[in-house]
Tab-separated table of C-alpha atoms in Angstrom:
chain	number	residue	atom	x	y	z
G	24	UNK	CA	89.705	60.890	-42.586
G	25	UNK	CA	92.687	58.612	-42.038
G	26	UNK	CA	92.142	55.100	-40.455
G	27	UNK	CA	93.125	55.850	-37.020
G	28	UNK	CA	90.345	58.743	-36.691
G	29	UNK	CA	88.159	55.809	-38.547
G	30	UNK	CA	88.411	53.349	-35.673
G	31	UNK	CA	88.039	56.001	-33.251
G	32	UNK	CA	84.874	57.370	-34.463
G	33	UNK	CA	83.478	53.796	-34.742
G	34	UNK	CA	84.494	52.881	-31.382
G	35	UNK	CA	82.936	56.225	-29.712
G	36	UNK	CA	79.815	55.868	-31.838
G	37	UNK	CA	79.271	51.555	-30.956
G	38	UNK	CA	79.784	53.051	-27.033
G	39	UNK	CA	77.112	55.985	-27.734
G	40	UNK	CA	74.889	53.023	-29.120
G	41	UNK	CA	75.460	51.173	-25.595
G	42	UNK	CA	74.764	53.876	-23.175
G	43	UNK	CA	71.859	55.279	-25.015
G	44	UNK	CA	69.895	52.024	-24.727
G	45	UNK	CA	70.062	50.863	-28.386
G	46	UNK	CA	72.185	48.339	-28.073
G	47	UNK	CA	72.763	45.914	-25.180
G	48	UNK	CA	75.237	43.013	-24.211
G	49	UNK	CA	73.364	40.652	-26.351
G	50	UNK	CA	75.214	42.192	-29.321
G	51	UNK	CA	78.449	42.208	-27.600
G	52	UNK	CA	77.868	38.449	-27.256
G	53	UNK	CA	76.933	38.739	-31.515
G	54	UNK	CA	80.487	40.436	-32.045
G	55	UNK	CA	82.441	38.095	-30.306
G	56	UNK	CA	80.053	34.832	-32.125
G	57	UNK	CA	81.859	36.872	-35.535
G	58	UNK	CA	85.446	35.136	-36.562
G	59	UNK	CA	87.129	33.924	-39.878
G	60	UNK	CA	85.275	31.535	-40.674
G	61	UNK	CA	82.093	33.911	-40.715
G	62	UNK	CA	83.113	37.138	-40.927
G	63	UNK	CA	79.615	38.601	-42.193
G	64	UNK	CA	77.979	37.005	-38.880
G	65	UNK	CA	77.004	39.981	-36.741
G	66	UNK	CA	74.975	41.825	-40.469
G	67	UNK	CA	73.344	38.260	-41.381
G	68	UNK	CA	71.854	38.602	-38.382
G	69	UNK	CA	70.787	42.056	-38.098
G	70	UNK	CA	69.472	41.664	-41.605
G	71	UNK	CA	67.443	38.605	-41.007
G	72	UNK	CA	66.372	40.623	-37.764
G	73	UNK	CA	65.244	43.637	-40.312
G	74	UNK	CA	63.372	41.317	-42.513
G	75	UNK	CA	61.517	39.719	-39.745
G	76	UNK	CA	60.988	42.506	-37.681
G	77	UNK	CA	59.511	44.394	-41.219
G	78	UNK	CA	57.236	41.159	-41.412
G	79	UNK	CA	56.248	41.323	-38.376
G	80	UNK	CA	55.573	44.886	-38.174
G	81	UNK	CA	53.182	44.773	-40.821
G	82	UNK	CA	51.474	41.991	-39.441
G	83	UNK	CA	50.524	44.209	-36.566
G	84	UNK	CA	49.153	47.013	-38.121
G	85	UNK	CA	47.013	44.990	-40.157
G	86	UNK	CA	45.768	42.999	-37.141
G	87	UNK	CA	45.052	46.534	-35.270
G	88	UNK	CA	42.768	47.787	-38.183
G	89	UNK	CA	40.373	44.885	-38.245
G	90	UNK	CA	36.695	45.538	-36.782
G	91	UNK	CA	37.326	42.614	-34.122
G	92	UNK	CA	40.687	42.626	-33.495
G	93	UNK	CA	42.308	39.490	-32.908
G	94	UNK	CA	44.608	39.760	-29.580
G	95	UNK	CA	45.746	36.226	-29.341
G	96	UNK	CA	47.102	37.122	-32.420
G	97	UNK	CA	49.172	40.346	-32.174
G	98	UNK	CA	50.539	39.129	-29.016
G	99	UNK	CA	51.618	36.121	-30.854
G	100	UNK	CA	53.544	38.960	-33.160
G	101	UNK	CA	54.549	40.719	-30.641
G	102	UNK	CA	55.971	37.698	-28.919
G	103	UNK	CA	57.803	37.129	-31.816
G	104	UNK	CA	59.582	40.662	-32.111
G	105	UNK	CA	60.549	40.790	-28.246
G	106	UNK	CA	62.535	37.146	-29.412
G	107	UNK	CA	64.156	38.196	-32.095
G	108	UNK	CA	64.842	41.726	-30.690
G	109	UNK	CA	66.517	40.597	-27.322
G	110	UNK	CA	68.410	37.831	-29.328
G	111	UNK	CA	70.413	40.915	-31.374
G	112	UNK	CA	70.603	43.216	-28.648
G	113	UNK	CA	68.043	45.300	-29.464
G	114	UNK	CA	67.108	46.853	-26.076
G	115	UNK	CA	64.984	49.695	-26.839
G	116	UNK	CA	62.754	47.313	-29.076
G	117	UNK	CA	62.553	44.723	-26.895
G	118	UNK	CA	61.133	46.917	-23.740
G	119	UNK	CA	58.773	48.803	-25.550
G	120	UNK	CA	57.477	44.718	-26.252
G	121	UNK	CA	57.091	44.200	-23.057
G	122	UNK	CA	54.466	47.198	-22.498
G	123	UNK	CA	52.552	46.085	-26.283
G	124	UNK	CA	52.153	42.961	-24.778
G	125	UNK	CA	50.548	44.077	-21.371
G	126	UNK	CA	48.292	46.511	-23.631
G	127	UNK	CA	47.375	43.241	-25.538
G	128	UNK	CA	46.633	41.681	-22.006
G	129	UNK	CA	44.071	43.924	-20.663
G	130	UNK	CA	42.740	44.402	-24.967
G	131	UNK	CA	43.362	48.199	-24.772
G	132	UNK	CA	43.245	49.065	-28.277
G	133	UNK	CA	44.369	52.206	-27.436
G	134	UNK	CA	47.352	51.455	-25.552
G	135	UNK	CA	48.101	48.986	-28.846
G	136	UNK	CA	47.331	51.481	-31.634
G	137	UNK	CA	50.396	53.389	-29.215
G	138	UNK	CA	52.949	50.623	-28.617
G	139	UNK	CA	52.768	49.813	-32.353
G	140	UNK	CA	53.700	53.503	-33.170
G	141	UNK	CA	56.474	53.108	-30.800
G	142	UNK	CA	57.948	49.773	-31.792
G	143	UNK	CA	57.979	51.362	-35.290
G	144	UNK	CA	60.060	54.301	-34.242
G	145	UNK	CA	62.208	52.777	-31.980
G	146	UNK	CA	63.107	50.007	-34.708
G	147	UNK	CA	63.617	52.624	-37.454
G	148	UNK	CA	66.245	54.283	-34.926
G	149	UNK	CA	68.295	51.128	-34.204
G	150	UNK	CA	67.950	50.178	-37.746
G	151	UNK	CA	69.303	53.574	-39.309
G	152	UNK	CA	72.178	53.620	-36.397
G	153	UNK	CA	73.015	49.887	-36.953
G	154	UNK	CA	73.229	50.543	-40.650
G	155	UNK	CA	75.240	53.738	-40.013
G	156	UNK	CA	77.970	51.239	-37.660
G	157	UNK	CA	77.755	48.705	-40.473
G	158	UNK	CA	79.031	51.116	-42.692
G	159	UNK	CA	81.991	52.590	-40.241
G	160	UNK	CA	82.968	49.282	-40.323
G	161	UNK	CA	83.392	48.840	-43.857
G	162	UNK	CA	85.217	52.190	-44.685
G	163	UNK	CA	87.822	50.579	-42.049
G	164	UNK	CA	88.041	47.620	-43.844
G	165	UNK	CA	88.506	49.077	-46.926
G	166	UNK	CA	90.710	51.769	-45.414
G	167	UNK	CA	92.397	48.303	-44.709
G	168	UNK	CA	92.563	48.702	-41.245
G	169	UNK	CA	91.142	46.000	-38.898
G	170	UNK	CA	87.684	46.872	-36.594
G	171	UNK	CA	88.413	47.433	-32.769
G	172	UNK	CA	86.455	45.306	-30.163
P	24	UNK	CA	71.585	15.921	-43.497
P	25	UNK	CA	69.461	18.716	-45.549
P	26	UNK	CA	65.254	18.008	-45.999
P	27	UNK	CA	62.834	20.627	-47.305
P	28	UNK	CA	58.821	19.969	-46.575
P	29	UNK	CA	56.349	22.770	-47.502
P	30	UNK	CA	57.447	25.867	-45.287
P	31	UNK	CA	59.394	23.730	-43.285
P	32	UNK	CA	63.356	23.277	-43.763
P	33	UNK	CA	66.474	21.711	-41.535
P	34	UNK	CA	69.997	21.621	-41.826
P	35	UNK	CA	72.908	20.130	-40.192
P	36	UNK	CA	75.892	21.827	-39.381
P	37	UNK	CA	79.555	20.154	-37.721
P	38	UNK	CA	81.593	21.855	-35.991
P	39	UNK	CA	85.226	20.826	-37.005
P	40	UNK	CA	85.874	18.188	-34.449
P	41	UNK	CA	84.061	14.861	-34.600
P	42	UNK	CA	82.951	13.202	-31.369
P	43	UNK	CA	85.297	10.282	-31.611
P	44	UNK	CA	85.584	9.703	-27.953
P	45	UNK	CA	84.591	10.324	-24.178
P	46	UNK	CA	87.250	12.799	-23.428
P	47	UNK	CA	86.426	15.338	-26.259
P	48	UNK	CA	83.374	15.452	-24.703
P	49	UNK	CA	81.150	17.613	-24.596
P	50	UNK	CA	82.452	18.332	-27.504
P	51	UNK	CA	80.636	16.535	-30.332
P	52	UNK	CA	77.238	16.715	-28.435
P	53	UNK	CA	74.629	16.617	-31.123
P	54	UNK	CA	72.285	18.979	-30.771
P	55	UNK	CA	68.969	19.574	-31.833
P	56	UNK	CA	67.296	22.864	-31.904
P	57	UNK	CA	64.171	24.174	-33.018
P	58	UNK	CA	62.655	28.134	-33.555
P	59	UNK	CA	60.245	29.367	-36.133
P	60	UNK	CA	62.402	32.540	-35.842
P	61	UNK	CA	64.801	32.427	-38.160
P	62	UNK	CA	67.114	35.213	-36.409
P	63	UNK	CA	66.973	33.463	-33.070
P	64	UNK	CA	67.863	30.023	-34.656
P	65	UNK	CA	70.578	31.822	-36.745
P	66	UNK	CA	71.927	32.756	-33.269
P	67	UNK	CA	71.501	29.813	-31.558
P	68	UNK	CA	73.808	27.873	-33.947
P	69	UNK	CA	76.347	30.043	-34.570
P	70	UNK	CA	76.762	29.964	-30.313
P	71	UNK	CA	75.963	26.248	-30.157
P	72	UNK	CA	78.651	25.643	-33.094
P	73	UNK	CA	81.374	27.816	-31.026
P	74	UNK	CA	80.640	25.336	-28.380
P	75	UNK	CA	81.991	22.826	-30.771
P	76	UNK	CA	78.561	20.865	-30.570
P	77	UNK	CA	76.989	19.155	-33.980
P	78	UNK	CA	74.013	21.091	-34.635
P	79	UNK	CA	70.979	20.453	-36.189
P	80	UNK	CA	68.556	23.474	-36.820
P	81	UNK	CA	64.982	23.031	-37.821
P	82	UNK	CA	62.339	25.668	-37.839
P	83	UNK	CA	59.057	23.268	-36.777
P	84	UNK	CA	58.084	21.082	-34.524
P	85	UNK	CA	56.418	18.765	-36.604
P	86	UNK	CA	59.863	18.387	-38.504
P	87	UNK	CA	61.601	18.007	-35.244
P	88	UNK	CA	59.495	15.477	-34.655
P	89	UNK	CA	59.551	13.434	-37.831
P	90	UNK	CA	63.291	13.932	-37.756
P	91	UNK	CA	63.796	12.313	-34.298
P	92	UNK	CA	61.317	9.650	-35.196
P	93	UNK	CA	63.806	8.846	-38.184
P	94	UNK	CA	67.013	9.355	-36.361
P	95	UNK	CA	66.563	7.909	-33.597
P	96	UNK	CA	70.102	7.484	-30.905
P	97	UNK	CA	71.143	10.282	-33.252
P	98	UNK	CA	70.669	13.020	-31.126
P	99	UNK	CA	71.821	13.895	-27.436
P	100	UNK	CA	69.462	16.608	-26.412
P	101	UNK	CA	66.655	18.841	-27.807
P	102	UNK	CA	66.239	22.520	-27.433
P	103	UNK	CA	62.911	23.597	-28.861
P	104	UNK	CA	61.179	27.155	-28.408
P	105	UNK	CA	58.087	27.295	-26.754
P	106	UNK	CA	55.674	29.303	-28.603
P	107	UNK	CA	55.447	28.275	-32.587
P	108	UNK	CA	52.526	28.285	-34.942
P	109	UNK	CA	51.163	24.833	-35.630
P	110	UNK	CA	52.673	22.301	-32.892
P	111	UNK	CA	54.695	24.161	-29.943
P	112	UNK	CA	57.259	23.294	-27.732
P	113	UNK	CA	54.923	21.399	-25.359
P	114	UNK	CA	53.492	19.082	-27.457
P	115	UNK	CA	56.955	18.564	-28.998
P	116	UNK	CA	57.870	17.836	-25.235
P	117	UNK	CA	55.298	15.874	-24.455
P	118	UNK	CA	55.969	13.192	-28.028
P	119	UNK	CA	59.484	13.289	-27.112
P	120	UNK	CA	58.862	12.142	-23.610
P	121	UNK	CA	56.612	9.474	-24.178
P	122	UNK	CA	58.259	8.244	-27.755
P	123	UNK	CA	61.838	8.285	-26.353
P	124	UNK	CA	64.248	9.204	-23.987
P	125	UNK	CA	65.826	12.501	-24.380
P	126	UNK	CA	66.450	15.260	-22.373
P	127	UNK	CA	64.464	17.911	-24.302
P	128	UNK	CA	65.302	22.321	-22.963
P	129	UNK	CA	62.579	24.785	-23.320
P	130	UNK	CA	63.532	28.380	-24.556
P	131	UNK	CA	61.292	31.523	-24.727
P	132	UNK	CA	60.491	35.020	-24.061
P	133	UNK	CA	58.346	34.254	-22.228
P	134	UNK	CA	59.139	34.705	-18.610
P	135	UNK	CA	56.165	33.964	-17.014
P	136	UNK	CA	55.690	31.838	-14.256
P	137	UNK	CA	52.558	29.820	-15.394
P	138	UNK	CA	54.725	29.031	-18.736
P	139	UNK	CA	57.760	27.818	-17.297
P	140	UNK	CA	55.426	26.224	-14.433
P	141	UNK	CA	53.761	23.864	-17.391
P	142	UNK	CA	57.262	23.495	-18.799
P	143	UNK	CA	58.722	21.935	-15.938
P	144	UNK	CA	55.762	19.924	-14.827
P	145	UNK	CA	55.252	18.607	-18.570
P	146	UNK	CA	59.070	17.340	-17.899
P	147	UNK	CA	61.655	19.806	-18.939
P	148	UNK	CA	64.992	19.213	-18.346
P	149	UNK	CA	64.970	23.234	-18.032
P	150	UNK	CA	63.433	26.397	-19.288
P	151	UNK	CA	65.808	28.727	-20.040
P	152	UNK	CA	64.645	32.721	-21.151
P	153	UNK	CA	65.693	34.391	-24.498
P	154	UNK	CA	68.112	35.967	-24.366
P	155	UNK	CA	70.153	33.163	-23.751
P	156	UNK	CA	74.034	33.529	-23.761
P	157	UNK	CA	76.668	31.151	-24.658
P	158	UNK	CA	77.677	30.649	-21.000
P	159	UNK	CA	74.651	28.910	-20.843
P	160	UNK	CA	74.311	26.317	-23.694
P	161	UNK	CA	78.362	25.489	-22.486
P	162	UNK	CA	76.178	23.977	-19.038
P	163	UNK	CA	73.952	21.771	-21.077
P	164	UNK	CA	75.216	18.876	-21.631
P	165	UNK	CA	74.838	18.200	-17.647
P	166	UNK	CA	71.317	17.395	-18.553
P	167	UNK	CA	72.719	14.446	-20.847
P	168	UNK	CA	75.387	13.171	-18.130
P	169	UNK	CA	72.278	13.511	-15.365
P	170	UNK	CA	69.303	11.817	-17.285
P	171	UNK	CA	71.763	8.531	-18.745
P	172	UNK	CA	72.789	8.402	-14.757
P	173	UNK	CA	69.289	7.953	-13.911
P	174	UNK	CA	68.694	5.784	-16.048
P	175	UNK	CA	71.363	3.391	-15.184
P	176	UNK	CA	71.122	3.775	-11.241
């Protein structure tokens, strides 16, 4: 594939990742952070994001499987991820936060045991299609072309 | 300045431009900010640093604290996040407005109206929800100009 069909494919596939609810402007606002003097900005984020939100993650299903479950607690978690999530632009993430922590509100175990299952699949999709963008972006690079905003 | 204690850590960063005098302001500002997560502090001072402020990150409040304590007229304005383990962004509040003067901003994700209630009655200078964009930090150093204005009038 030569660099122009590159930059186009990595441009239609960051759009996709806006209108199907992945993304949101808070990553715009990432990209635009991202200059010379820290080129790497936008993936040190995302990656710290990854290792906190894997953390965090854990953290919750642990919590969920104890005999008394501790709800201060996971919300505390869950807190936590809706931060981190709506400070990269992770949309999807983020809302299905919102409904964890109204489950952990009204301490419907159910609703938890539910919302964690989601969180988990929603942040496996944003972090195999951020991954996948990560890696358009490189072949440009090293196609020596230049990324499009 | 660079300090490690226990799980605790800080670090300064400049911007290029030093804060020589009143008409690079707000340039310069120096800038607090504290968030046991380490993505949202990464964020916060990459976008405080493009607003050529001198940052200083820290991810607990006790640090903050002991920081301010020691550095004292060093700082122009706190931003701390609400909810961290151990000491939280109330009781941070609540040192830093009886220990000294400074005009102290309360993030979160938490947009409930109890929370930010107690944040602006504990004395605030605002409460601001995550995400917060770099329109936003551009405004704060109104809450510098307005609390040294009180203060003289």
């Amino acid at each position: 594939m030569d660099l122009v069909q590159l930059q186009r494919q990595f441009v239609d596939y960051r759009t996709s990742l806006y209108h199907e609810g992945f993304l949101d402007e808070q990553f715009t606002q990432l990209q635009e952070l991202q200059d010379e003097n820290n080129p790497d900005f936008v993936v040190e984020v995302v990656s710290l994001f990854f290792e906190d939100s894997e953390r965090l993650l854990n953290e919750l299903a642990r919590a969920l499987e104890q005999q008394s479950i501790d709800y201060k607690r996971i919300d505390a978690h869950v807190h936590q991820l809706k931060g981190s999530s709506s400070s990269i632009g992770a949309q999807r993430v983020q809302k299905v936060c919102i409904a964890f922590r109204n489950y952990c509100e009204e301490q419907n175990v159910e609703g938890c045991l539910n919302c964690l299952q989601q969180v988990r699949h929603e942040y496996s999709l944003v972090k195999t299609k951020l991954e996948s963008l990560f890696q358009l972006e490189q072949q440009i690079l090293t196609a020596g072309g230049s990324i499009p905003m | 300045m660079n300090s490690s204690n226990g799980n605790g850590s800080m670090s300064t960063a400049s911007s290029s431009g030093a804060w020589n005098g009143r008409d690079q302001f707000p340039a310069g500002l120096r800038v607090l900010v504290v968030d046991d997560d380490q993505t949202c502090l990464m964020v916060f001072e990459k976008m405080l640093k493009t607003c050529l402020y001198q940052v200083t990150k820290c991810n607990k409040a006790e640090i903050a604290l002991s920081v301010l304590r020691e550095h004292k007229n060093e700082f122009d304005i706190v931003i701390s996040d609400v909810h961290m383990p151990d000491m939280d962004g109330f009781e941070l509040l609540k040192h830093i407005n009886s220990e000294m003067d400074l005009p102290v901003i309360l993030i979160s994700a938490d947009a409930r109206k109890q929370v930010v209630m107690k944040g602006v009655t504990y004395g605030a200078c605002d409460y601001l929800i995550k995400p917060v964009c770099i329109e936003t930090l551009k405004n704060i150093w109104q809450h510098v100009v307005r609390k040294k204005a009180r203060n003289t009038f």
